[in-house]
Short mmCIF file of C-alpha atoms in Angstrom, two decimals:
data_model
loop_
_atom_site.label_atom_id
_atom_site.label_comp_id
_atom_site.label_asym_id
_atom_site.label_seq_id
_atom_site.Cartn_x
_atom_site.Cartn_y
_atom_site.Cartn_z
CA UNK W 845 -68.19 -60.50 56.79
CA UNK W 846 -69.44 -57.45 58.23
CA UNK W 847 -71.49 -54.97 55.97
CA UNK W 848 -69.82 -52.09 55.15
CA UNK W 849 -70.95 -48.59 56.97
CA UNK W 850 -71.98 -46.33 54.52
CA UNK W 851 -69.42 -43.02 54.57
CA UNK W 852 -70.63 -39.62 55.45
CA UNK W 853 -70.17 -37.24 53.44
CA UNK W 854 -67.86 -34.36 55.43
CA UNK W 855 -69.89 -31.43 56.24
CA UNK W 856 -68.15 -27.99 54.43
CA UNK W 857 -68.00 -24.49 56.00
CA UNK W 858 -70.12 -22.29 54.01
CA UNK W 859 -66.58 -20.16 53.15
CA UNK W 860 -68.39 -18.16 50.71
CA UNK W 861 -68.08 -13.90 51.45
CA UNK W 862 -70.83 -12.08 51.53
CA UNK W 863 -70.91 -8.23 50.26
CA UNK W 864 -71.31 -7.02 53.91
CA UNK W 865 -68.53 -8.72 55.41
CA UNK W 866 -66.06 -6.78 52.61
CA UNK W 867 -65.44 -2.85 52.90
CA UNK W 868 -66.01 -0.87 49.94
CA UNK W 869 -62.24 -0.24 49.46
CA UNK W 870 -62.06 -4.15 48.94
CA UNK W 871 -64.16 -4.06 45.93
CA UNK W 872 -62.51 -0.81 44.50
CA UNK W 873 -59.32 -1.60 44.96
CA UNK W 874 -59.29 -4.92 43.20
CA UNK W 875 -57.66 -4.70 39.65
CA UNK W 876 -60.07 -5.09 36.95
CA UNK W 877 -58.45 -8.37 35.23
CA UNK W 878 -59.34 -8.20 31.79
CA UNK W 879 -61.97 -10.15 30.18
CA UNK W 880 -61.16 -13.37 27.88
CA UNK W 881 -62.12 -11.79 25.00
CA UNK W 882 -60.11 -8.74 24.95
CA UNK W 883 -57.01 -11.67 25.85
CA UNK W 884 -57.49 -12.93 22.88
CA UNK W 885 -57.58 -9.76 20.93
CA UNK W 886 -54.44 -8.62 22.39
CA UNK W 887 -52.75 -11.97 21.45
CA UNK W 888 -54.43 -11.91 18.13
CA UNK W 889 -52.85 -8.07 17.92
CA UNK W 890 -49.19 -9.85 19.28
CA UNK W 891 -48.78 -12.75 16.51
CA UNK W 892 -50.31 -9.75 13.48
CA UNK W 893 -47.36 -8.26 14.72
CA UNK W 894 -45.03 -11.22 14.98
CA UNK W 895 -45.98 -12.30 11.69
CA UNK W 896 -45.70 -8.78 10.35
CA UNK W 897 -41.77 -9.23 11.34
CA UNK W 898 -41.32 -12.52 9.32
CA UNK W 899 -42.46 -11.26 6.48
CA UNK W 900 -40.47 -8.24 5.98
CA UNK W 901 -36.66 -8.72 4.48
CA UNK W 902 -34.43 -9.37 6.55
CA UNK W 903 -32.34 -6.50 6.27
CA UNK W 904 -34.91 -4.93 7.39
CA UNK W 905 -35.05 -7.34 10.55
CA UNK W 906 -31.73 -6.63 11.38
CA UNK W 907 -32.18 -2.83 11.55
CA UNK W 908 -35.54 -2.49 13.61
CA UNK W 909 -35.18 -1.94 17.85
CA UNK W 910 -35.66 -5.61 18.16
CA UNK W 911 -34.79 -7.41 21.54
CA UNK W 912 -31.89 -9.63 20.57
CA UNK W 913 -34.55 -12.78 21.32
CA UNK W 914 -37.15 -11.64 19.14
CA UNK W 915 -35.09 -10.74 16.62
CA UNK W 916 -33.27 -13.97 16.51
CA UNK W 917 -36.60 -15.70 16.52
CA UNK W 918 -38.16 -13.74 13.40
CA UNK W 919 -34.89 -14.47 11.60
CA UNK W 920 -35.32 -18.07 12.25
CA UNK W 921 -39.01 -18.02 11.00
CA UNK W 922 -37.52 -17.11 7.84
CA UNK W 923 -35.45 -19.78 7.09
CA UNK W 924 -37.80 -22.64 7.80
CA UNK W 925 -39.88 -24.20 5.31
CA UNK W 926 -41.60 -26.70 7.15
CA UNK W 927 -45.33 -25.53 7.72
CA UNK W 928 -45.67 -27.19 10.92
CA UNK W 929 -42.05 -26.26 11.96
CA UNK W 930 -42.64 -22.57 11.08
CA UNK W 931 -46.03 -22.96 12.78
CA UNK W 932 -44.23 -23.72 16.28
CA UNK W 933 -41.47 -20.84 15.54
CA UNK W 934 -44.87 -18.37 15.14
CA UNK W 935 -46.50 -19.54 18.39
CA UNK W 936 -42.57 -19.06 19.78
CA UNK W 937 -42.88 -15.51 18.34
CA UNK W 938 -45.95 -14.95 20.03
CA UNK W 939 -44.51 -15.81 23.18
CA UNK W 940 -41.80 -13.73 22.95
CA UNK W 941 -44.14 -10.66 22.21
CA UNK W 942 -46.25 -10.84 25.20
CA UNK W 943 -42.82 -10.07 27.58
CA UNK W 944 -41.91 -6.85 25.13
CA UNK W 945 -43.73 -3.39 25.24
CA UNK W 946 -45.31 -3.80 21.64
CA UNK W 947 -46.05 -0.31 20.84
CA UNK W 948 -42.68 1.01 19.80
CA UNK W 949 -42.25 -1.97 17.48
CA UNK W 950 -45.68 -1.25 15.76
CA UNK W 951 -44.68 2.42 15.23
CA UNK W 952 -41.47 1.20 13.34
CA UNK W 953 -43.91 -1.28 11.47
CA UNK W 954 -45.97 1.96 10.75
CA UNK W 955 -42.94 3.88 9.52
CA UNK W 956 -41.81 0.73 7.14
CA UNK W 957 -45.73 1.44 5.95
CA UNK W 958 -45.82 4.44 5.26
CA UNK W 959 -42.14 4.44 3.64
CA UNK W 960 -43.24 2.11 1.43
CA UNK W 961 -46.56 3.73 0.90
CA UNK W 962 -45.28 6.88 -0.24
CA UNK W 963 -42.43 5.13 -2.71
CA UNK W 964 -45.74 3.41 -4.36
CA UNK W 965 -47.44 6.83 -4.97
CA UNK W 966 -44.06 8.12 -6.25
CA UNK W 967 -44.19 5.10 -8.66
CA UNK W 968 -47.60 5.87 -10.28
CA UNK W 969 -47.22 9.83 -10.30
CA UNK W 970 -43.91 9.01 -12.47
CA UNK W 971 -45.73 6.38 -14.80
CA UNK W 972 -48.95 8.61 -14.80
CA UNK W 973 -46.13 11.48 -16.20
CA UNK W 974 -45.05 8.65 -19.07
CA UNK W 975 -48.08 8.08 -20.32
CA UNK W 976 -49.11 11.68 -20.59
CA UNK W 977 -45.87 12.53 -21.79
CA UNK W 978 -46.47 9.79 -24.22
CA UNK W 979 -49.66 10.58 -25.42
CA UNK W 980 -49.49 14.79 -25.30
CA UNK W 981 -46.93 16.83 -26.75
CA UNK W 982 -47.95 19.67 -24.27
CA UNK W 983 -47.44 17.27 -21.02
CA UNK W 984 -43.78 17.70 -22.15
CA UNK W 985 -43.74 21.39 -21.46
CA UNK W 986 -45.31 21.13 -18.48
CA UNK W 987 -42.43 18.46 -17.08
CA UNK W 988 -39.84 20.80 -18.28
CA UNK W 989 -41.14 23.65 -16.07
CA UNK W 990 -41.55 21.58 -13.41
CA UNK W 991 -37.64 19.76 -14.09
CA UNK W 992 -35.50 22.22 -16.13
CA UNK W 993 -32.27 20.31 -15.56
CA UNK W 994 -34.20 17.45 -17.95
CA UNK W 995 -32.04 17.16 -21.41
CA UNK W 996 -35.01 18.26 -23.58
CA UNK W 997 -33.03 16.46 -26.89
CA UNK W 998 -32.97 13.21 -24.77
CA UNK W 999 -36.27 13.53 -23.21
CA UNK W 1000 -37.84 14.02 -27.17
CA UNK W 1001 -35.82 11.34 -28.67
CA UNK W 1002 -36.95 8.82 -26.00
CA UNK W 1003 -40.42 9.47 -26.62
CA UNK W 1004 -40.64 9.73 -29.97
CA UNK W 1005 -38.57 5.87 -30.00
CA UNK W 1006 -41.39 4.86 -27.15
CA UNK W 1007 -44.26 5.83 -29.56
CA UNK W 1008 -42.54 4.23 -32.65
CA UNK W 1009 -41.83 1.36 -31.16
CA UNK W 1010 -45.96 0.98 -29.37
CA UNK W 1011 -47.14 1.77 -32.75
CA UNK W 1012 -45.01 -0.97 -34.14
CA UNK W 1013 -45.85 -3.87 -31.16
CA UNK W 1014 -41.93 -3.52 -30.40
CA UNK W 1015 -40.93 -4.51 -26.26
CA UNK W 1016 -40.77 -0.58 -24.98
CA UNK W 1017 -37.07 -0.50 -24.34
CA UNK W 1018 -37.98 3.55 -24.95
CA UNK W 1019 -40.20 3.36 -22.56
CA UNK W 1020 -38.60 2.29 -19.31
CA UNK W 1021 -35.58 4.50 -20.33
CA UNK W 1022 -37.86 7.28 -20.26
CA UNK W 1023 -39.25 6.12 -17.08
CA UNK W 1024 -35.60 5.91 -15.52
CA UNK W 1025 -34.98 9.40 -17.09
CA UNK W 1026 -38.48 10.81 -15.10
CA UNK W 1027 -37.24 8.93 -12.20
CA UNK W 1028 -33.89 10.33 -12.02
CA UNK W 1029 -34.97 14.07 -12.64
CA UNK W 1030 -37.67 13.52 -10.08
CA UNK W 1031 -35.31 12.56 -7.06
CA UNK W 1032 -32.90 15.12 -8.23
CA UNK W 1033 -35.41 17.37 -7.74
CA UNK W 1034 -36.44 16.04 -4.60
CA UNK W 1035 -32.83 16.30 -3.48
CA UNK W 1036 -32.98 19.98 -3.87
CA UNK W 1037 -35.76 20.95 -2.06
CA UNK W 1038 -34.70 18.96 0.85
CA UNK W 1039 -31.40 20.75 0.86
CA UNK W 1040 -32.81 24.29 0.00
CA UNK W 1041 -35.55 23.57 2.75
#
């Protein structure tokens, strides 16, 4: 048997560029990939987005400048209710957002926001007006200069039934018809100055 010869290990070219074999337009010219970290933020940014979709009604789905794909997709996500099916259908999401332009869809996110925001606002100014109209006679005064097309008889009745029935421990039927009756003068209102304007 003869011994086995021991292999060589090849010999590699040193293939390594230096700095002064490359011009400087080389080095300048060579897109600036970015780092890992900002990769991952701009993912992380993609499936806030994508999950941002899912959650909103899907009405609201159906309306938004959606590519037909992604639009399918976030309707999907919100008919499953397996976790680890949905799971895949988010990561499918995700994958979907990094071929789209993402900016226009966050500005209609944005606009859904601030929609929304402004109808909360609306909300507490009219139940901040109940309660003072509730608890001062003059806070009814000021409503009616604000809202003259208010039926004063109806707007007195309905609070003096929302105090009786407080005082008495009654559910405040009184009450949330006087908040539809605030709500109704108030977009009335609204209605006019947008037409006068």
């Amino acid at each position: 048997m003869a011994a086995a010869r021991p292999t060589e290990r090849p010999r590699h070219l040193d293939t390594r560029a230096t700095f002064q074999d490359m011009d400087d337009h080389d080095i300048d010219d060579a897109p600036a990939l970015p780092s890992k970290s900002q990769r991952k933020r701009e993912s992380n940014a993609l499936q806030d987005l994508g999950r941002a979709l899912v959650k909103l009604p899907e009405e609201r789905v159906r309306r938004l400048d959606l590519p037909d794909a992604l639009r399918v997709a976030v309707l999907e996500a919100q008919r499953i209710q397996s976790h680890g099916a949905l799971r895949r259908q988010m990561q499918y999401i995700g994958k979907l957002m990094r071929d789209v332009d993402a900016d226009p869809i966050a500005g209609q996110l944005a606009e859904i926001r601030g929609t929304s925001d402004r109808a909360k606002a609306a909300f507490h100014a009219l139940e901040h007006w109940r309660d003072r109209l509730l608890a001062d006679d003059q806070a009814l005064t000021e409503w009616l200069a604000r809202h003259p097309e208010c039926d004063i008889q109806q707007l007195r009745q309905l609070i003096r039934n929302a105090r009786k029935e407080a005082a008495q421990g009654n559910p405040p039927r009184s009450s949330r018809a006087l908040f539809r009756m605030l709500a109704q003068a108030s977009d009335a209102s609204q209605g006019d100055d947008t037409e006068s304007g």
